[in-house]
GROMACS .gro file of C-alpha atoms in nm:
model
  301
    1MET     CA    1   0.000   0.000   0.000
    2GLY     CA    2   0.132   0.344  -0.095
    3LYS     CA    3   0.140   0.659   0.110
    4PRO     CA    4  -0.199   0.810   0.203
    5ILE     CA    5  -0.320   1.077  -0.038
    6VAL     CA    6  -0.498   1.394   0.071
    7VAL     CA    7  -0.703   1.557  -0.206
    8CYS     CA    8  -0.757   1.931  -0.169
    9GLY     CA    9  -0.980   2.159  -0.373
   10THR     CA   10  -0.885   2.521  -0.424
   11ASP     CA   11  -1.030   2.816  -0.612
   12LEU     CA   12  -0.687   2.987  -0.598
   13GLY     CA   13  -0.831   3.253  -0.367
   14ALA     CA   14  -0.729   3.331  -0.008
   15SER     CA   15  -0.957   3.067   0.145
   16GLY     CA   16  -0.835   2.814  -0.111
   17ARG     CA   17  -0.476   2.885  -0.015
   18ARG     CA   18  -0.556   2.823   0.353
   19ALA     CA   19  -0.729   2.499   0.258
   20VAL     CA   20  -0.414   2.382   0.077
   21ALA     CA   21  -0.200   2.470   0.381
   22LEU     CA   22  -0.432   2.267   0.605
   23ALA     CA   23  -0.437   1.978   0.358
   24ALA     CA   24  -0.056   1.979   0.349
   25ALA     CA   25  -0.050   1.964   0.730
   26CYS     CA   26  -0.291   1.668   0.721
   27ALA     CA   27  -0.074   1.491   0.464
   28ALA     CA   28   0.236   1.555   0.675
   29ARG     CA   29   0.062   1.415   0.982
   30LEU     CA   30  -0.039   1.102   0.789
   31GLY     CA   31   0.302   1.066   0.629
   32GLY     CA   32   0.135   1.097   0.291
   33ARG     CA   33   0.109   1.301  -0.027
   34LEU     CA   34  -0.097   1.598  -0.141
   35HIS     CA   35  -0.307   1.625  -0.457
   36VAL     CA   36  -0.427   1.981  -0.528
   37VAL     CA   37  -0.729   2.003  -0.760
   38HIS     CA   38  -0.888   2.298  -0.937
   39ALA     CA   39  -1.206   2.265  -1.142
   40MET     CA   40  -1.265   2.464  -1.461
   41ASP     CA   41  -1.553   2.490  -1.702
   42ILE     CA   42  -1.367   2.348  -2.002
   43PRO     CA   43  -1.590   2.313  -2.310
   44ALA     CA   44  -1.563   2.002  -2.524
   45PHE     CA   45  -1.435   2.057  -2.879
   46GLU     CA   46  -1.549   1.781  -3.114
   47GLU     CA   47  -1.434   1.869  -3.464
   48GLU     CA   48  -1.712   1.677  -3.638
   49ALA     CA   49  -1.982   1.855  -3.437
   50ILE     CA   50  -1.859   2.206  -3.525
   51PRO     CA   51  -2.007   2.359  -3.842
   52PRO     CA   52  -1.731   2.427  -4.100
   53GLY     CA   53  -1.809   2.797  -4.108
   54ILE     CA   54  -1.716   2.855  -3.744
   55ARG     CA   55  -1.429   2.610  -3.710
   56PRO     CA   56  -1.163   2.884  -3.731
   57ALA     CA   57  -1.332   3.072  -3.444
   58ALA     CA   58  -1.369   2.747  -3.250
   59GLY     CA   59  -0.999   2.683  -3.301
   60THR     CA   60  -0.915   3.024  -3.157
   61LEU     CA   61  -1.140   2.958  -2.858
   62ARG     CA   62  -0.979   2.619  -2.806
   63ALA     CA   63  -0.634   2.775  -2.802
   64ARG     CA   64  -0.746   3.031  -2.545
   65VAL     CA   65  -0.898   2.762  -2.323
   66GLU     CA   66  -0.581   2.554  -2.343
   67GLU     CA   67  -0.371   2.859  -2.253
   68ALA     CA   68  -0.598   2.932  -1.955
   69GLN     CA   69  -0.561   2.573  -1.845
   70ARG     CA   70  -0.180   2.590  -1.865
   71THR     CA   71  -0.179   2.919  -1.674
   72THR     CA   72  -0.399   2.771  -1.402
   73GLU     CA   73  -0.178   2.463  -1.374
   74ALA     CA   74   0.126   2.688  -1.332
   75LYS     CA   75  -0.050   2.882  -1.054
   76LEU     CA   76  -0.147   2.557  -0.884
   77GLN     CA   77   0.209   2.428  -0.903
   78ALA     CA   78   0.347   2.751  -0.757
   79LEU     CA   79   0.090   2.735  -0.477
   80ALA     CA   80   0.175   2.374  -0.397
   81VAL     CA   81   0.549   2.445  -0.388
   82ASP     CA   82   0.499   2.751  -0.167
   83VAL     CA   83   0.250   2.604   0.079
   84ALA     CA   84   0.308   2.227   0.087
   85ARG     CA   85   0.678   2.270   0.173
   86ASP     CA   86   0.821   1.925   0.250
   87VAL     CA   87   0.507   1.732   0.152
   88PRO     CA   88   0.521   1.558  -0.189
   89SER     CA   89   0.248   1.701  -0.409
   90LYS     CA   90   0.093   1.705  -0.753
   91VAL     CA   91  -0.162   1.937  -0.914
   92THR     CA   92  -0.449   1.877  -1.154
   93VAL     CA   93  -0.690   2.099  -1.345
   94ARG     CA   94  -1.012   1.909  -1.407
   95ALA     CA   95  -1.315   1.989  -1.617
   96GLY     CA   96  -1.653   2.005  -1.449
   97ARG     CA   97  -1.818   2.114  -1.129
   98PRO     CA   98  -1.592   2.151  -0.824
   99TRP     CA   99  -1.767   1.900  -0.597
  100GLU     CA  100  -1.769   1.634  -0.869
  101ALA     CA  101  -1.403   1.700  -0.951
  102LEU     CA  102  -1.301   1.651  -0.588
  103VAL     CA  103  -1.503   1.336  -0.527
  104ASP     CA  104  -1.389   1.186  -0.858
  105ALA     CA  105  -1.023   1.269  -0.787
  106ALA     CA  106  -1.048   1.113  -0.441
  107SER     CA  107  -1.205   0.798  -0.584
  108GLU     CA  108  -0.941   0.766  -0.856
  109ASP     CA  109  -0.657   0.823  -0.609
  110GLY     CA  110  -0.797   0.596  -0.339
  111ALA     CA  111  -0.752   0.903  -0.119
  112ALA     CA  112  -0.752   0.896   0.260
  113MET     CA  113  -0.945   1.223   0.286
  114ILE     CA  114  -1.059   1.541   0.111
  115VAL     CA  115  -0.997   1.898   0.226
  116VAL     CA  116  -1.224   2.171   0.093
  117GLY     CA  117  -1.276   2.542   0.156
  118PRO     CA  118  -1.533   2.675   0.402
  119HIS     CA  119  -1.907   2.647   0.390
  120ALA     CA  120  -2.066   2.974   0.281
  121ARG     CA  121  -2.250   3.175   0.545
  122SER     CA  122  -2.517   3.353   0.342
  123THR     CA  123  -2.686   3.668   0.463
  124ASN     CA  124  -2.925   3.679   0.170
  125LEU     CA  125  -3.249   3.487   0.229
  126PHE     CA  126  -3.287   3.373  -0.132
  127THR     CA  127  -2.925   3.261  -0.153
  128GLU     CA  128  -2.964   3.066   0.173
  129ILE     CA  129  -3.277   2.895   0.040
  130GLY     CA  130  -3.084   2.802  -0.273
  131GLU     CA  131  -2.800   2.663  -0.066
  132ARG     CA  132  -3.041   2.454   0.138
  133LEU     CA  133  -3.202   2.313  -0.175
  134LEU     CA  134  -2.888   2.265  -0.383
  135GLY     CA  135  -2.596   2.278  -0.142
  136THR     CA  136  -2.263   2.458  -0.154
  137THR     CA  137  -1.951   2.286  -0.282
  138ALA     CA  138  -1.846   2.195   0.074
  139ARG     CA  139  -2.187   2.052   0.159
  140ARG     CA  140  -2.209   1.854  -0.162
  141VAL     CA  141  -1.865   1.705  -0.110
  142VAL     CA  142  -1.954   1.613   0.250
  143ARG     CA  143  -2.274   1.440   0.136
  144ARG     CA  144  -2.118   1.239  -0.144
  145SER     CA  145  -1.764   1.163  -0.037
  146PRO     CA  146  -1.685   0.803   0.062
  147VAL     CA  147  -1.387   0.928   0.267
  148PRO     CA  148  -1.357   1.183   0.551
  149VAL     CA  149  -1.391   1.547   0.447
  150MET     CA  150  -1.224   1.831   0.634
  151VAL     CA  151  -1.387   2.170   0.580
  152ALA     CA  152  -1.128   2.444   0.629
  153THR     CA  153  -1.339   2.690   0.823
  154GLY     CA  154  -1.253   2.906   1.123
  155ASP     CA  155  -0.897   2.946   1.250
  156VAL     CA  156  -0.729   2.741   0.979
  157ASP     CA  157  -0.380   2.887   1.024
  158THR     CA  158  -0.356   2.784   1.391
  159ALA     CA  159  -0.504   2.442   1.316
  160ALA     CA  160  -0.249   2.373   1.041
  161SER     CA  161   0.038   2.492   1.261
  162VAL     CA  162  -0.048   2.277   1.564
  163LEU     CA  163  -0.119   1.978   1.341
  164ARG     CA  164   0.230   1.996   1.193
  165ALA     CA  165   0.372   2.038   1.544
  166GLN     CA  166   0.177   1.727   1.653
  167GLY     CA  167   0.001   1.919   1.928
  168ALA     CA  168  -0.353   1.929   1.795
  169ARG     CA  169  -0.650   1.900   2.027
  170LEU     CA  170  -0.963   1.751   1.870
  171LEU     CA  171  -1.317   1.756   2.000
  172VAL     CA  172  -1.505   1.445   1.892
  173GLY     CA  173  -1.882   1.432   1.880
  174ILE     CA  174  -1.991   1.095   2.021
  175ASP     CA  175  -2.346   0.975   1.962
  176PHE     CA  176  -2.288   0.608   2.059
  177ARG     CA  177  -2.378   0.505   1.705
  178GLU     CA  178  -2.172   0.398   1.406
  179GLY     CA  179  -2.102   0.760   1.310
  180GLY     CA  180  -1.949   0.839   1.648
  181GLU     CA  181  -1.727   0.532   1.635
  182ALA     CA  182  -1.599   0.633   1.292
  183ALA     CA  183  -1.539   0.990   1.409
  184LEU     CA  184  -1.330   0.872   1.705
  185ALA     CA  185  -1.123   0.638   1.487
  186ALA     CA  186  -1.051   0.918   1.240
  187ALA     CA  187  -0.968   1.169   1.514
  188LYS     CA  188  -0.703   0.938   1.661
  189ARG     CA  189  -0.505   0.968   1.336
  190PHE     CA  190  -0.465   1.345   1.378
  191GLY     CA  191  -0.477   1.447   1.742
  192THR     CA  192  -0.253   1.397   2.039
  193LYS     CA  193  -0.529   1.508   2.278
  194LEU     CA  194  -0.896   1.422   2.236
  195ALA     CA  195  -1.206   1.550   2.412
  196LEU     CA  196  -1.523   1.338   2.383
  197VAL     CA  197  -1.856   1.521   2.385
  198HIS     CA  198  -2.212   1.395   2.368
  199VAL     CA  199  -2.510   1.627   2.324
  200LEU     CA  200  -2.846   1.520   2.463
  201GLN     CA  201  -3.117   1.682   2.256
  202ASP     CA  202  -3.437   1.766   2.441
  203VAL     CA  203  -3.752   1.587   2.329
  204PHE     CA  204  -4.091   1.754   2.323
  205VAL     CA  205  -4.275   1.685   2.647
  206PRO     CA  206  -4.613   1.855   2.719
  207ALA     CA  207  -4.599   2.077   3.028
  208ASP     CA  208  -4.899   1.898   3.177
  209GLY     CA  209  -4.775   1.552   3.081
  210PRO     CA  210  -4.723   1.267   3.328
  211LEU     CA  211  -4.343   1.257   3.280
  212ASP     CA  212  -4.100   1.452   3.497
  213TRP     CA  213  -3.866   1.540   3.210
  214PRO     CA  214  -3.611   1.741   3.417
  215GLU     CA  215  -3.556   1.441   3.644
  216ILE     CA  216  -3.542   1.200   3.350
  217ARG     CA  217  -3.292   1.428   3.175
  218ALA     CA  218  -3.070   1.454   3.483
  219ASN     CA  219  -3.059   1.075   3.523
  220TRP     CA  220  -3.004   1.031   3.151
  221ILE     CA  221  -2.709   1.272   3.156
  222LYS     CA  222  -2.554   1.082   3.447
  223GLU     CA  223  -2.580   0.758   3.250
  224LEU     CA  224  -2.428   0.922   2.941
  225GLU     CA  225  -2.141   1.059   3.149
  226LYS     CA  226  -2.067   0.707   3.271
  227ARG     CA  227  -2.067   0.573   2.915
  228LEU     CA  228  -1.831   0.849   2.800
  229THR     CA  229  -1.598   0.783   3.093
  230THR     CA  230  -1.590   0.413   3.009
  231LEU     CA  231  -1.516   0.490   2.643
  232ALA     CA  232  -1.242   0.736   2.741
  233GLY     CA  233  -1.079   0.468   2.954
  234GLU     CA  234  -1.026   0.262   2.640
  235HIS     CA  235  -0.823   0.537   2.469
  236ALA     CA  236  -0.510   0.682   2.629
  237ASP     CA  237  -0.524   1.000   2.417
  238VAL     CA  238  -0.863   1.108   2.560
  239ASP     CA  239  -0.815   1.362   2.838
  240SER     CA  240  -1.168   1.492   2.897
  241THR     CA  241  -1.535   1.409   2.849
  242ARG     CA  242  -1.846   1.627   2.858
  243VAL     CA  243  -2.222   1.585   2.820
  244TYR     CA  244  -2.419   1.889   2.705
  245ASN     CA  245  -2.790   1.946   2.659
  246GLY     CA  246  -2.937   2.128   2.360
  247ASP     CA  247  -2.905   2.148   1.982
  248PRO     CA  248  -2.616   1.918   1.874
  249ALA     CA  249  -2.461   2.153   1.617
  250GLU     CA  250  -2.477   2.458   1.841
  251GLU     CA  251  -2.350   2.278   2.150
  252LEU     CA  252  -2.062   2.109   1.968
  253ALA     CA  253  -1.951   2.442   1.822
  254LEU     CA  254  -1.966   2.607   2.164
  255ALA     CA  255  -1.787   2.314   2.326
  256ALA     CA  256  -1.504   2.338   2.073
  257GLU     CA  257  -1.447   2.698   2.182
  258ALA     CA  258  -1.485   2.625   2.553
  259LEU     CA  259  -1.243   2.332   2.544
  260GLU     CA  260  -1.000   2.519   2.315
  261ALA     CA  261  -1.011   2.251   2.049
  262HIS     CA  262  -0.831   2.308   1.720
  263PHE     CA  263  -1.065   2.077   1.526
  264LEU     CA  264  -1.419   1.942   1.554
  265VAL     CA  265  -1.479   1.585   1.439
  266VAL     CA  266  -1.830   1.453   1.372
  267GLY     CA  267  -1.979   1.146   1.210
  268ARG     CA  268  -2.204   1.166   0.909
  269HIS     CA  269  -2.534   0.982   0.901
  270ALA     CA  270  -2.733   0.888   0.594
  271GLY     CA  271  -3.050   1.086   0.655
  272GLY     CA  272  -3.339   1.114   0.411
  273THR     CA  273  -3.301   1.333   0.103
  274ILE     CA  274  -3.583   1.573   0.191
  275GLU     CA  275  -3.461   1.609   0.550
  276ARG     CA  276  -3.107   1.690   0.431
  277MET     CA  277  -3.236   1.940   0.172
  278LEU     CA  278  -3.459   2.141   0.403
  279VAL     CA  279  -3.303   2.096   0.745
  280GLY     CA  280  -2.957   1.945   0.705
  281SER     CA  281  -2.789   1.688   0.923
  282ALA     CA  282  -2.619   1.781   1.249
  283ALA     CA  283  -2.284   1.729   1.076
  284GLU     CA  284  -2.373   1.975   0.800
  285ARG     CA  285  -2.506   2.231   1.045
  286CYS     CA  286  -2.175   2.211   1.231
  287LEU     CA  287  -2.013   2.352   0.917
  288ARG     CA  288  -2.215   2.670   0.964
  289GLN     CA  289  -2.167   2.696   1.341
  290ALA     CA  290  -1.807   2.594   1.410
  291ARG     CA  291  -1.518   2.838   1.432
  292VAL     CA  292  -1.257   2.567   1.382
  293PRO     CA  293  -1.202   2.324   1.093
  294VAL     CA  294  -1.458   2.042   1.088
  295LEU     CA  295  -1.376   1.684   0.992
  296VAL     CA  296  -1.688   1.497   0.877
  297VAL     CA  297  -1.647   1.120   0.876
  298PRO     CA  298  -1.873   0.875   0.689
  299PRO     CA  299  -1.987   0.569   0.891
  300GLN     CA  300  -1.795   0.312   0.687
  301THR     CA  301  -1.455   0.479   0.739
   0.00000   0.00000   0.00000
């Protein structure tokens, strides 16, 4: 088996540069290689399908597209040399939509993970509705990738620095399901210190109902704390555990700040299509809430 490959998408902007730096740090931590990918809208030129009268113009357009592709490859190579430093790297310009280019490149490489730029935080209502229905590049990659995806949001520079220095602290969301197990396994590859957090989400209980929900919740939290403590005892790199009560995405984001974590690691669950489109999974909502890079891990990893 060869060295692990980290695939990173970049738009060659500032956020894309930070994503490449974080991807290089991940590759260094794994003892692997970096593959930097940029997607372009490259039209197909099939000579037989072009009417003879416009073939000269099509030839000029083709030459311009090829020149743009070479220029972009040169920029990617310069970026990789400047940012990746001691990590072996290669660059590729691919045709098509960014999320498809990244997932396809990861599949072809047999990559260990994908790193992508941050999830957009829209302030425009119509744009946000569109994002919920269609998804940003980061969200689409997270949904479709068969390997872990790290979204380079928040304080990426500090995260990349501590990861290279092997001093990263990771907060792992534990739900005592397959997703939480996969998240913990992935986190152990990157962090030297792990904090395990479970969030108990309140259920709807009528005020005049027969159940004493506050007492049930208190007992439930005690039981969850015991389970987390038992799990922590099985892993020497776990130095703290916490149980919070509330919305999972919000509480995990707040816990990452409170516990001074450099990364947040969560498992991805295969929810229904309509639910993901209109509401989004807890993992996806973490992308909008967290102020540190988020590693989203599929259950089978």
